[in-house]
Amino acid sequence: MRQRLTFVSLFAVLLLLLVLDYGVFNFSRRIDLSAGDVMLKWHAHTRVASDNVVIIDIDQKSLEEMNEVAGKWPWPRSIHAELIDYLAAQQPKAIVFDMMFNEPDTFGTESDDLFRQTAAQHHNLYFAHTLLADGNRTRLAELPKSVGLIATAKAKADASATLMLPAVLDRSSWRGGLINFSDDADGIGRQYLIHETIDGWLIPSLPQRLALDFQWPAVQQDKIRLNWQYQRQHISYSSLYLDANSASPKRSPTEFRGKTLIIGTAAPGLQDFRPTPLSQTHPGVEILATAIDNLQHDDWLRDPPRQPFALVAIILSALLMLGFSKGKNTLWLAAALLSISAIAIAVAWLGLKKYWFLPLAAPLAWSWIYFWLAALLSYLSEKASREQAVAMFSRFLDSRVVGELIARGEIDLNKKAEARELTVLFSDIRGFTTLSENHPPEFMVELLNRYFSMQVAIIFKHGGTLDKFIGDAIMAFWGAPAQDEQHANHAVAAALEMAQAVESFRAQLHEVQVEFEVGIGLHTGKAVVGFIGSESRLDYTVIGDSVNLASRIEGLTKGVARILISENCRDACLQTDTPFEFIDHGTYSVKGREQAVELFEPIYRIDTPKA
């Protein structure tokens, strides 16, 4: 009962922590995110990027091949103007620049003029904007319509923000959106901005601007969780530029018709990288392409409310609590929780296939936390119970045997007393009162201790259980706590060795002129065995008529034989392959019993090796 309350208390503590987690602090959210990163990385390999979104990559190859034509990076903007004309002729859906054009070209105004004139001629060009934390602020109401700001009903006329815009272009060519990509608290970027809200003004991101202009499925939230992809088509900037300026171009003149082209850089030296679930150095242009692709195909990941998932942890932990409280095997509980975890992982994977990010990792982690804590408590409780059992039963059994019996489950402190067939042994010292009167107490205590130690060792050797010392008498029994089909034989073997040990003990006492004799009586029959007593003092003992009869038989040994056993004890031995013979000493009347008792003296058969 106490252990059950411990598991309930542990569950109550877990419940409180879950309330604080899912209701206030969200400290297990990182578990969901980290586990989601692993799964998203696997999942990305199953998703081939759309061929409608193509990256024109200013890669290392382009930097090297364009060196003779355009010089070192950054190139003159006239180079971009030439490429725009080449691409626009193929009628792409949009040409997107993932780079900033906010400062004049260092190569001179002619380059910027050509770039500005070219941009003004095409209405499917989109440029990157960036929202800064500080700097010169611009009133939002004064920005041209090409920026794409949306004034809501709460828009303030004096609202302002620090925006980095393509200032080298005509204001009418500032078509584009934000490319700000923020990370989570752990430094990993997982979501892409849809729009930033400032004083009632909505500033769209670059992917959202495309979505609005081309009427892709609407998104009502301010961020989306990216559904990552691999194998996106990358074409080197230099390959296109050089082919466009060759005397005999080899590329198809309709290669990019209807496609969204993103011009950006993945060259290591240009350092446009961000940490994402896929990589610590994920190219920014690839992130932008993923966001555009997700919005175009409406396959970004939806986030359900996180709080209801706390119920998963509560239910699993409650089931574990019931399992531990009912004493279910810890390994079975672990196997069950492992199976449920596998199912949860499969559900989360299926969720990704259906464009849902299901935060199941944290509930599983909470459940495993409860399992390990409960398993630890169960182990400590079992260990304490085992130590208690060892300490308690070592008073009655050989301490080397107690651990083995507990391990086999044959000793249980919580087990109620029960009726069993046992063999009970009583051994008493003859004339102990007279012996005590003739010797000092110290001598008698030392004598008894030596005698008891010798006899108890023999009892333990033959698998007996020491019940108690009654003055100068020893009470022991066989057949409990461990089941013993040979309990009668083992008890008789112990009695014979005890009698033999008395001879050696008497020889040691000859010099001090002490007369020493014992009587041993045994009976086999039904008796109640178990822990009996008060809550403060329990003894493992046997009670019943069989105990009384064994004591009476011991009292009849004087003048007859050192060992006498009942007919029941003899018959129990004869039912097995016993090594003993039995001398019939006739019947005797026993106090408290109407029927006379037939008694026998056991001896080893000839040629039988003695214990």
Short mmCIF file of C-alpha atoms in Angstrom, two decimals, residues 413-420 527-532 540-541 543:
data_model
loop_
_atom_site.label_atom_id
_atom_site.label_comp_id
_atom_site.label_asym_id
_atom_site.label_seq_id
_atom_site.Cartn_x
_atom_site.Cartn_y
_atom_site.Cartn_z
CA LEU A 413 7.36 -10.65 3.54
CA ASN A 414 3.85 -9.73 2.43
CA LYS A 415 2.70 -13.32 2.15
CA LYS A 416 0.05 -14.31 4.69
CA ALA A 417 0.45 -17.23 7.07
CA GLU A 418 -0.65 -20.52 5.52
CA ALA A 419 -1.10 -24.18 6.39
CA ARG A 420 1.60 -26.52 5.17
CA ALA A 527 0.88 -26.60 10.79
CA VAL A 528 0.29 -22.90 10.16
CA VAL A 529 3.50 -21.11 9.16
CA GLY A 530 4.18 -17.42 8.57
CA PHE A 531 4.87 -14.11 10.26
CA ILE A 532 2.92 -14.03 13.48
CA TYR A 540 8.44 -16.32 11.43
CA THR A 541 7.10 -19.34 13.27
CA ILE A 543 1.81 -23.02 15.35
#
